[in-house]
CSV table of C-alpha atoms and ligand atoms in Angstrom, one decimal:
chain,number,residue,atom,x,y,z
A,1,UNK,CA,0.0,0.0,0.0
A,2,UNK,CA,1.0,3.5,-0.6
A,3,UNK,CA,1.4,6.0,2.2
A,4,UNK,CA,-1.9,7.9,1.9
A,5,UNK,CA,-1.3,11.6,1.9
A,6,UNK,CA,-3.6,14.2,3.3
A,7,UNK,CA,-4.6,17.1,1.1
A,8,UNK,CA,-1.9,19.7,1.3
A,9,UNK,CA,-4.2,22.6,0.8
A,10,UNK,CA,-8.0,23.3,0.8
A,11,UNK,CA,-9.6,23.3,-2.6
A,12,UNK,CA,-12.6,25.4,-3.3
A,13,UNK,CA,-14.5,25.4,-6.5
A,14,UNK,CA,-17.0,28.3,-6.6
A,15,UNK,CA,-18.5,27.3,-9.9
A,16,UNK,CA,-18.3,23.9,-11.6
A,17,UNK,CA,-18.1,23.4,-15.3
A,18,UNK,CA,-21.1,21.5,-16.7
A,19,UNK,CA,-21.4,18.5,-19.0
A,20,UNK,CA,-21.4,19.5,-22.7
A,21,UNK,CA,-21.7,16.0,-24.1
A,22,UNK,CA,-21.9,12.4,-22.9
A,23,UNK,CA,-20.2,9.8,-25.1
A,24,UNK,CA,-20.4,6.0,-25.2
A,25,UNK,CA,-17.3,4.4,-26.5
A,26,UNK,CA,-17.5,1.9,-29.4
A,27,UNK,CA,-16.2,-1.7,-29.3
A,28,UNK,CA,-13.3,-2.4,-31.6
A,29,UNK,CA,-10.1,-4.4,-31.6
A,30,UNK,CA,-6.4,-3.4,-32.1
A,31,UNK,CA,-3.0,-4.9,-31.9
A,32,UNK,CA,-3.1,-8.6,-32.8
A,33,UNK,CA,-6.8,-8.8,-31.9
A,34,UNK,CA,-7.2,-7.3,-28.4
A,35,UNK,CA,-10.9,-6.4,-27.7
A,36,UNK,CA,-11.2,-2.8,-26.4
A,37,UNK,CA,-13.6,0.1,-26.2
A,38,UNK,CA,-12.5,3.3,-28.0
A,39,UNK,CA,-13.8,6.1,-25.8
A,40,UNK,CA,-12.0,8.9,-27.5
A,41,UNK,CA,-11.2,8.8,-31.2
A,42,UNK,CA,-10.3,11.0,-34.2
A,43,UNK,CA,-13.7,12.8,-34.2
A,44,UNK,CA,-12.7,14.4,-30.9
A,45,UNK,CA,-9.2,15.4,-31.7
A,46,UNK,CA,-10.0,19.1,-32.0
A,47,UNK,CA,-12.5,19.2,-29.1
A,48,UNK,CA,-10.2,17.4,-26.7
A,49,UNK,CA,-6.9,18.7,-27.9
A,50,UNK,CA,-4.2,17.7,-26.7
A,51,UNK,CA,-5.7,14.2,-26.2
A,52,UNK,CA,-5.8,12.0,-29.2
A,53,UNK,CA,-7.2,8.7,-28.0
A,54,UNK,CA,-8.5,6.9,-24.9
A,55,UNK,CA,-9.0,3.1,-25.1
A,56,UNK,CA,-10.5,1.1,-22.2
A,57,UNK,CA,-10.0,-2.6,-22.0
A,58,UNK,CA,-11.3,-5.1,-19.5
A,59,UNK,CA,-11.9,-8.8,-19.7
A,60,UNK,CA,-11.5,-12.0,-17.7
A,61,UNK,CA,-11.5,-14.0,-21.0
A,62,UNK,CA,-7.9,-14.6,-22.2
A,63,UNK,CA,-9.1,-14.7,-25.8
A,64,UNK,CA,-9.9,-11.0,-25.6
A,65,UNK,CA,-6.4,-10.0,-24.6
A,66,UNK,CA,-3.9,-12.8,-25.1
A,67,UNK,CA,-2.7,-11.8,-28.5
A,68,UNK,CA,-1.4,-8.5,-27.2
A,69,UNK,CA,0.2,-5.8,-29.2
A,70,UNK,CA,3.3,-7.2,-31.0
A,71,UNK,CA,5.9,-4.9,-32.5
A,72,UNK,CA,4.4,-1.7,-34.0
A,73,UNK,CA,5.7,1.9,-34.5
A,74,UNK,CA,4.7,5.3,-33.1
A,75,UNK,CA,5.8,8.8,-33.9
A,76,UNK,CA,4.8,12.3,-32.8
A,77,UNK,CA,3.0,11.9,-29.4
A,78,UNK,CA,3.0,10.1,-26.0
A,79,UNK,CA,1.2,7.0,-24.8
A,80,UNK,CA,0.1,6.6,-21.2
A,81,UNK,CA,-0.9,3.1,-20.2
A,82,UNK,CA,-2.6,2.6,-16.8
A,83,UNK,CA,-3.2,-1.0,-15.8
A,84,UNK,CA,-5.9,-1.6,-13.2
A,85,UNK,CA,-5.4,-5.3,-13.2
A,86,UNK,CA,-3.1,-7.7,-15.0
A,87,UNK,CA,0.5,-8.0,-16.2
A,88,UNK,CA,1.8,-6.5,-19.4
A,89,UNK,CA,5.4,-6.4,-20.7
A,90,UNK,CA,6.7,-3.5,-22.7
A,91,UNK,CA,9.8,-3.7,-24.9
A,92,UNK,CA,10.9,-1.0,-27.3
A,93,UNK,CA,13.6,-0.2,-29.9
A,94,UNK,CA,15.1,2.5,-27.7
A,95,UNK,CA,16.2,-0.4,-25.4
A,96,UNK,CA,13.5,0.2,-22.7
A,97,UNK,CA,11.8,-2.7,-21.0
A,98,UNK,CA,9.3,-2.8,-18.2
A,99,UNK,CA,6.6,-4.9,-16.6
A,100,UNK,CA,3.4,-3.1,-16.0
A,101,UNK,CA,1.1,-4.6,-13.4
A,102,UNK,CA,-1.9,-4.0,-11.0
A,103,UNK,CA,-2.1,-0.2,-10.6
A,104,UNK,CA,1.0,0.7,-12.4
A,105,UNK,CA,1.5,3.3,-15.1
A,106,UNK,CA,3.8,3.4,-18.2
A,107,UNK,CA,4.6,6.7,-19.8
A,108,UNK,CA,6.2,6.6,-23.2
A,109,UNK,CA,7.2,9.6,-25.3
A,110,UNK,CA,7.4,8.2,-28.8
A,111,UNK,CA,9.0,11.4,-30.2
A,112,UNK,CA,10.7,10.8,-33.5
A,113,UNK,CA,9.9,7.1,-33.2
A,114,UNK,CA,9.9,3.9,-31.4
A,115,UNK,CA,8.9,0.4,-32.3
A,116,UNK,CA,7.5,-1.4,-29.3
A,117,UNK,CA,5.5,-4.4,-28.1
A,118,UNK,CA,3.0,-4.6,-25.3
A,119,UNK,CA,2.3,-8.2,-24.5
A,120,UNK,CA,0.3,-9.8,-21.7
A,121,UNK,CA,2.3,-11.9,-19.2
A,122,UNK,CA,-0.8,-13.8,-18.0
A,123,UNK,CA,-2.8,-16.6,-19.5
A,124,UNK,CA,-5.9,-16.3,-17.3
A,125,UNK,CA,-7.6,-13.8,-15.0
A,126,UNK,CA,-8.6,-10.2,-15.4
A,127,UNK,CA,-6.8,-7.7,-17.7
A,128,UNK,CA,-8.2,-4.2,-17.2
A,129,UNK,CA,-6.8,-0.8,-18.0
A,130,UNK,CA,-6.6,2.2,-20.2
A,131,UNK,CA,-4.4,3.7,-22.8
A,132,UNK,CA,-4.4,7.5,-23.3
A,133,UNK,CA,-2.6,9.2,-26.2
A,134,UNK,CA,-1.3,12.7,-25.5
A,135,UNK,CA,-0.1,14.9,-28.4
A,136,UNK,CA,3.3,16.6,-28.5
A,137,UNK,CA,3.8,20.2,-29.6
A,138,UNK,CA,5.1,20.5,-33.1
A,139,UNK,CA,8.5,21.5,-31.8
A,140,UNK,CA,8.8,18.3,-29.8
A,141,UNK,CA,7.4,15.7,-32.2
A,142,UNK,CA,10.9,14.7,-33.3
A,143,UNK,CA,12.4,14.6,-29.8
A,144,UNK,CA,14.3,11.5,-28.6
A,145,UNK,CA,12.1,8.7,-27.3
A,146,UNK,CA,11.6,8.5,-23.5
A,147,UNK,CA,10.1,5.9,-21.3
A,148,UNK,CA,9.4,5.3,-17.7
A,149,UNK,CA,7.2,3.0,-15.7
A,150,UNK,CA,5.8,3.6,-12.3
A,151,UNK,CA,4.9,0.7,-10.1
A,152,UNK,CA,1.6,1.2,-8.2
A,153,UNK,CA,3.4,2.2,-5.0
A,154,UNK,CA,5.2,5.0,-6.8
A,155,UNK,CA,2.0,6.8,-7.7
A,156,UNK,CA,1.1,9.5,-5.1
A,157,UNK,CA,-2.3,8.9,-3.5
A,158,UNK,CA,-4.3,11.2,-1.2
A,159,UNK,CA,-7.5,10.9,0.6
A,160,UNK,CA,-9.8,13.9,0.8
A,161,UNK,CA,-11.8,14.8,3.9
A,162,UNK,CA,-14.8,13.2,2.2
A,163,UNK,CA,-12.9,9.9,1.9
A,164,UNK,CA,-12.3,10.1,-1.9
A,165,UNK,CA,-9.1,8.3,-2.8
A,166,UNK,CA,-7.2,10.2,-5.4
A,167,UNK,CA,-4.4,8.5,-7.4
A,168,UNK,CA,-2.4,11.4,-8.9
A,169,UNK,CA,-0.8,10.1,-12.1
A,170,UNK,CA,0.0,13.4,-13.7
A,171,UNK,CA,-0.4,17.1,-12.7
A,172,UNK,CA,-1.5,17.9,-9.1
A,173,UNK,CA,-4.5,17.5,-6.9
A,174,UNK,CA,-5.2,19.1,-3.6
A,175,UNK,CA,-1.6,20.2,-3.4
A,176,UNK,CA,-0.2,16.8,-4.0
A,177,UNK,CA,2.1,16.5,-7.0
A,178,UNK,CA,1.6,13.5,-9.3
A,179,UNK,CA,4.1,11.0,-10.7
A,180,UNK,CA,4.5,13.0,-13.9
A,181,UNK,CA,4.6,16.7,-14.7
A,182,UNK,CA,4.8,17.7,-18.3
A,183,UNK,CA,5.3,21.2,-19.7
A,184,UNK,CA,3.3,22.7,-22.6
A,185,UNK,CA,0.2,20.4,-22.4
A,186,UNK,CA,0.3,20.3,-18.5
A,187,UNK,CA,-1.8,17.1,-18.4
A,188,UNK,CA,-3.9,16.3,-15.3
A,189,UNK,CA,-4.6,12.6,-14.9
A,190,UNK,CA,-6.4,11.5,-11.8
A,191,UNK,CA,-8.0,8.1,-10.9
A,192,UNK,CA,-10.7,8.8,-8.3
A,193,UNK,CA,-12.3,6.2,-6.0
A,194,UNK,CA,-15.4,7.9,-4.7
A,195,UNK,CA,-17.3,6.3,-1.7
A,196,UNK,CA,-21.1,6.4,-1.8
A,197,UNK,CA,-22.4,9.9,-1.0
A,198,UNK,CA,-19.1,11.7,-1.5
A,199,UNK,CA,-18.2,14.5,-3.8
A,200,UNK,CA,-14.8,15.6,-5.2
A,201,UNK,CA,-13.7,19.0,-6.3
A,202,UNK,CA,-10.7,19.9,-8.5
A,203,UNK,CA,-9.6,23.2,-9.8
A,204,UNK,CA,-8.9,23.2,-13.6
A,205,UNK,CA,-7.7,26.1,-15.7
A,206,UNK,CA,-10.8,27.4,-17.6
A,207,UNK,CA,-8.8,27.2,-21.0
A,208,UNK,CA,-7.9,23.6,-20.6
A,209,UNK,CA,-10.0,20.8,-22.2
A,210,UNK,CA,-11.3,18.3,-19.6
A,211,UNK,CA,-13.3,15.1,-19.5
A,212,UNK,CA,-14.2,12.2,-17.1
A,213,UNK,CA,-14.5,8.5,-17.9
A,214,UNK,CA,-16.6,6.5,-15.4
A,215,UNK,CA,-15.5,2.9,-15.1
A,216,UNK,CA,-17.4,1.9,-12.0
A,217,UNK,CA,-20.7,3.1,-10.6
A,218,UNK,CA,-22.3,6.4,-11.7
A,219,UNK,CA,-21.6,10.1,-10.9
A,220,UNK,CA,-23.4,13.3,-11.2
A,221,UNK,CA,-21.9,16.5,-12.6
A,222,UNK,CA,-24.0,19.7,-12.4
A,223,UNK,CA,-27.2,17.6,-12.3
A,224,UNK,CA,-26.2,15.4,-15.3
A,225,UNK,CA,-25.8,11.7,-14.6
A,226,UNK,CA,-22.8,10.0,-16.1
A,227,UNK,CA,-22.9,6.2,-16.0
A,228,UNK,CA,-20.4,3.4,-16.2
A,229,UNK,CA,-18.5,3.2,-19.5
A,230,UNK,CA,-19.5,6.8,-20.4
A,231,UNK,CA,-17.2,9.7,-21.0
A,232,UNK,CA,-18.5,13.2,-20.2
A,233,UNK,CA,-16.8,16.3,-21.8
A,234,UNK,CA,-16.8,19.4,-19.7
A,235,UNK,CA,-18.0,22.7,-21.0
A,236,UNK,CA,-15.7,25.7,-21.2
A,237,UNK,CA,-16.9,28.6,-19.1
A,238,UNK,CA,-14.6,31.5,-18.3
A,239,UNK,CA,-16.4,31.8,-14.9
A,240,UNK,CA,-15.9,28.2,-13.9
A,241,UNK,CA,-12.9,27.5,-11.8
A,242,UNK,CA,-13.1,23.7,-11.7
A,243,UNK,CA,-15.3,20.7,-11.5
A,244,UNK,CA,-17.5,19.1,-8.9
A,245,UNK,CA,-18.1,15.4,-9.2
A,246,UNK,CA,-20.8,13.7,-6.9
A,247,UNK,CA,-21.2,10.0,-6.4
A,248,UNK,CA,-24.4,8.6,-5.0
A,249,UNK,CA,-22.9,5.1,-5.1
A,250,UNK,CA,-19.3,3.8,-4.9
A,251,UNK,CA,-17.7,4.9,-8.2
A,252,UNK,CA,-14.4,5.0,-10.0
A,253,UNK,CA,-13.6,7.7,-12.5
A,254,UNK,CA,-10.7,9.0,-14.5
A,255,UNK,CA,-10.5,12.8,-14.6
A,256,UNK,CA,-8.3,14.1,-17.4
A,257,UNK,CA,-7.5,17.6,-18.5
A,258,UNK,CA,-4.8,19.4,-20.5
A,259,UNK,CA,-3.8,22.6,-22.2
A,260,UNK,CA,-4.8,22.6,-25.9
A,261,UNK,CA,-1.9,22.9,-28.4
A,262,UNK,CA,-4.1,24.5,-31.2
A,263,UNK,CA,-1.9,23.1,-33.9
A,264,UNK,CA,-2.9,21.1,-37.0
A,265,UNK,CA,-3.4,17.4,-36.3
A,266,UNK,CA,-2.8,14.8,-39.0
A,267,UNK,CA,-3.1,11.2,-37.9
A,268,UNK,CA,-2.5,8.0,-39.8
A,269,UNK,CA,-2.7,5.0,-37.6
A,270,UNK,CA,0.2,5.1,-35.2
A,271,UNK,CA,1.7,8.4,-36.5
A,272,UNK,CA,0.4,11.8,-35.4
A,273,UNK,CA,2.0,14.8,-37.0
A,274,UNK,CA,1.1,18.3,-38.2
A,275,UNK,CA,1.1,17.8,-42.0
A,276,UNK,CA,0.4,15.1,-44.5
A,277,UNK,CA,4.0,15.4,-45.7
A,278,UNK,CA,5.3,14.6,-42.3
A,279,UNK,CA,3.0,11.5,-42.2
A,280,UNK,CA,4.4,10.4,-45.6
A,281,UNK,CA,7.9,10.9,-44.1
A,282,UNK,CA,7.0,8.8,-41.1
A,283,UNK,CA,5.8,5.9,-43.2
A,284,UNK,CA,8.8,6.1,-45.4
A,285,UNK,CA,11.1,6.2,-42.4
A,286,UNK,CA,9.4,3.2,-40.9
A,287,UNK,CA,9.5,1.2,-44.1
A,288,UNK,CA,13.1,1.9,-44.6
A,289,UNK,CA,14.1,1.1,-41.0
A,290,UNK,CA,14.9,4.8,-40.2
A,291,UNK,CA,12.1,5.4,-37.8
A,292,UNK,CA,13.5,3.9,-34.7
B,1,MN,MN1,1.7,1.1,-28.9
């Protein structure tokens, strides 16, 4: 268990953002046939800038996950994998290797390019987690690849006065710094465990895009119910200084926010660049062995 921190400062949200749109992810598969739910896809690139993708996966049937994600390339952005349950091994062409398991996070900056694999190290039991794609600013898209994994006990956790357990993956909450801080996009990534009858408040810069994904229970935001397996996108309001999330029943929620880059986004599969020409370059580099 982590040492549970107390809030370092009192947080007050005088006006919460509201829910602009509730989205239900669609079932798909990726890698060598891993079943998953794509919660955030290309149609939300502009609206949720700098976030490019959120996949949720969860199954106790090995057929849904056993094939994993064999060697494949990425260029131009970052991937953040959060494993709630299971064991997954990462290996990449930059020489990084790590075992991600129960509650751990892997943060990979693909930059100019990596080829990596993400393979289950279990043949039975539950595999559950999320992969978030975070864009890089144009000037950093060709940066050197970077990788780090955080075991569960390395992720700062706090408990609010209302008993909400907050795992601070990125950014900061209630004065507690998360495992990762990133300039430019300033991502906030919280995993909230809300007991029945609790509410949670978080200050968020009014210019940042923000959303929640509910993966257990149901929450209410400014009177709008958001159920399990739904994503809610928060409105922008210059007068709103944060969000208030209420849980009638025990619930678990990802709260994610970041500063939009407001740059052109061109995606083709595992490459996300600013122009079509840069995409063609990425494909050529990959085919000729110059990507990694
Ligand atoms: Mn990948």
